[in-house]
Amino acid sequence: GSVVASYPYDDSPTHRPTGVYSKSADDEVFRYLAKAYASHHPIMRTGKPNCPKEEGETFPDGITNGAQWYDVEGGMQDYNYVWANCFEITLELSCCKYPPTSELPKEWENNRESLLTFIEKV
């Protein structure tokens, strides 16, 4: 896990594991939506999720192009965009994939304004 808004493409023509910006035809729209979410999240907007074992990982403005972060061949986000014209971003909301129940109210507070902003934009 991490704390970042990721947008298409997740796959790249070179299939290098990381570091390849894979721009879609709607790159500006995806960046706009990802940044709208990230800019209202208290951790995501810093671009420094500070996850265990990934303390040095950074994401400018709290967003990333999927393939630039890590290449995913055949992912749903790209499939839905290419074949169904669905504009999806992936929201990584926690360093922990399954946070304890006791942390859920804090996660809600961290994401509430971001979610409302995202809904307003779409």
CSV table of C-alpha atoms in Angstrom, one decimal:
chain,number,residue,atom,x,y,z
A,1,GLY,CA,0.0,0.0,0.0
A,2,SER,CA,0.8,3.7,-0.2
A,3,VAL,CA,-1.0,7.0,-0.1
A,4,VAL,CA,-1.3,8.3,-3.7
A,5,ALA,CA,-3.7,8.9,-6.5
A,6,SER,CA,-2.6,6.9,-9.6
A,7,TYR,CA,-3.9,7.4,-13.1
A,8,PRO,CA,-3.5,5.7,-16.6
A,9,TYR,CA,-1.7,4.2,-18.1
A,10,ASP,CA,-0.5,1.6,-15.7
A,11,ASP,CA,1.1,-0.3,-18.6
A,12,SER,CA,3.9,0.9,-20.9
A,13,PRO,CA,5.1,-0.1,-24.3
A,14,THR,CA,8.5,-1.0,-22.9
A,15,HIS,CA,7.2,-3.0,-19.9
A,16,ARG,CA,10.1,-1.7,-17.8
A,17,PRO,CA,9.3,-2.4,-14.1
A,18,THR,CA,9.3,1.3,-13.2
A,19,GLY,CA,10.1,4.8,-14.4
A,20,VAL,CA,8.2,5.0,-17.7
A,21,TYR,CA,5.6,7.8,-18.0
A,22,SER,CA,2.8,6.2,-20.1
A,23,LYS,CA,0.7,9.1,-21.2
A,24,SER,CA,-2.9,8.5,-22.3
A,25,ALA,CA,-4.9,10.7,-24.7
A,26,ASP,CA,-6.8,12.1,-21.7
A,27,ASP,CA,-3.7,12.6,-19.5
A,28,GLU,CA,-4.6,16.2,-18.5
A,29,VAL,CA,-8.1,15.1,-17.4
A,30,PHE,CA,-6.7,12.2,-15.3
A,31,ARG,CA,-4.0,14.4,-13.7
A,32,TYR,CA,-6.7,17.0,-12.9
A,33,LEU,CA,-9.0,14.4,-11.2
A,34,ALA,CA,-6.1,12.7,-9.3
A,35,LYS,CA,-4.8,16.1,-8.1
A,36,ALA,CA,-8.4,17.1,-7.1
A,37,TYR,CA,-8.5,14.1,-4.8
A,38,ALA,CA,-4.9,14.3,-3.5
A,39,SER,CA,-4.9,18.0,-2.8
A,40,HIS,CA,-7.6,17.6,-0.1
A,41,HIS,CA,-6.0,14.6,1.6
A,42,PRO,CA,-3.8,15.6,4.6
A,43,ILE,CA,-1.1,12.9,3.9
A,44,MET,CA,-1.5,12.4,0.1
A,45,ARG,CA,-1.1,16.1,-0.7
A,46,THR,CA,2.4,16.1,0.9
A,47,GLY,CA,3.6,13.6,-1.6
A,48,LYS,CA,5.4,11.7,1.2
A,49,PRO,CA,3.3,8.8,2.5
A,50,ASN,CA,6.2,7.7,4.7
A,51,CYS,CA,5.2,4.0,4.5
A,52,PRO,CA,7.3,1.4,6.3
A,53,LYS,CA,10.1,0.0,4.1
A,54,GLU,CA,9.3,2.8,1.6
A,55,GLU,CA,10.2,5.9,3.6
A,56,GLY,CA,12.0,7.6,0.7
A,57,GLU,CA,9.1,7.1,-1.8
A,58,THR,CA,7.7,10.5,-3.0
A,59,PHE,CA,4.9,11.5,-5.3
A,60,PRO,CA,4.9,15.1,-6.5
A,61,ASP,CA,1.5,16.6,-5.6
A,62,GLY,CA,0.4,13.2,-4.2
A,63,ILE,CA,-0.2,11.8,-7.7
A,64,THR,CA,1.5,9.4,-10.1
A,65,ASN,CA,1.2,8.0,-13.5
A,66,GLY,CA,0.7,4.2,-12.9
A,67,ALA,CA,3.5,3.0,-15.2
A,68,GLN,CA,5.9,5.6,-13.9
A,69,TRP,CA,5.4,4.2,-10.4
A,70,TYR,CA,5.4,0.5,-11.5
A,71,ASP,CA,4.3,-1.2,-14.7
A,72,VAL,CA,1.1,-3.3,-14.5
A,73,GLU,CA,0.4,-5.3,-17.7
A,74,GLY,CA,-3.3,-6.0,-18.2
A,75,GLY,CA,-4.7,-4.0,-15.3
A,76,MET,CA,-8.4,-3.2,-14.9
A,77,GLN,CA,-7.9,0.6,-14.9
A,78,ASP,CA,-6.3,0.5,-18.4
A,79,TYR,CA,-8.7,-2.1,-19.7
A,80,ASN,CA,-11.8,-0.1,-18.6
A,81,TYR,CA,-10.3,3.1,-20.1
A,82,VAL,CA,-9.4,1.5,-23.5
A,83,TRP,CA,-12.4,-0.8,-23.9
A,84,ALA,CA,-15.3,0.9,-22.0
A,85,ASN,CA,-14.2,4.6,-22.0
A,86,CYS,CA,-14.3,4.6,-18.2
A,87,PHE,CA,-12.2,7.3,-16.6
A,88,GLU,CA,-10.8,5.6,-13.5
A,89,ILE,CA,-8.0,6.6,-11.1
A,90,THR,CA,-6.6,4.2,-8.5
A,91,LEU,CA,-6.6,5.6,-4.9
A,92,GLU,CA,-4.0,4.0,-2.6
A,93,LEU,CA,-5.4,5.2,0.8
A,94,SER,CA,-3.1,3.6,3.4
A,95,CYS,CA,0.3,2.0,3.8
A,96,CYS,CA,-1.6,-0.9,5.3
A,97,LYS,CA,-3.9,-2.8,2.9
A,98,TYR,CA,-6.1,-3.9,5.8
A,99,PRO,CA,-6.0,-1.2,8.6
A,100,PRO,CA,-7.4,-2.2,11.9
A,101,THR,CA,-11.0,-1.3,12.7
A,102,SER,CA,-9.8,1.3,15.2
A,103,GLU,CA,-8.1,3.3,12.5
A,104,LEU,CA,-11.2,3.5,10.1
A,105,PRO,CA,-12.6,6.7,11.6
A,106,LYS,CA,-9.3,8.4,11.1
A,107,GLU,CA,-9.1,7.1,7.5
A,108,TRP,CA,-12.6,8.4,6.9
A,109,GLU,CA,-11.6,11.9,8.2
A,110,ASN,CA,-8.5,11.8,5.9
A,111,ASN,CA,-10.5,11.0,2.9
A,112,ARG,CA,-13.9,12.7,3.3
A,113,GLU,CA,-13.1,16.1,1.8
A,114,SER,CA,-11.1,14.4,-1.0
A,115,LEU,CA,-14.0,12.1,-1.9
A,116,LEU,CA,-16.5,15.0,-1.9
A,117,THR,CA,-14.2,17.1,-4.1
A,118,PHE,CA,-13.7,14.2,-6.5
A,119,ILE,CA,-17.5,13.6,-6.8
A,120,GLU,CA,-18.0,17.3,-7.5
A,121,LYS,CA,-15.4,17.2,-10.3
A,122,VAL,CA,-16.8,14.2,-12.0
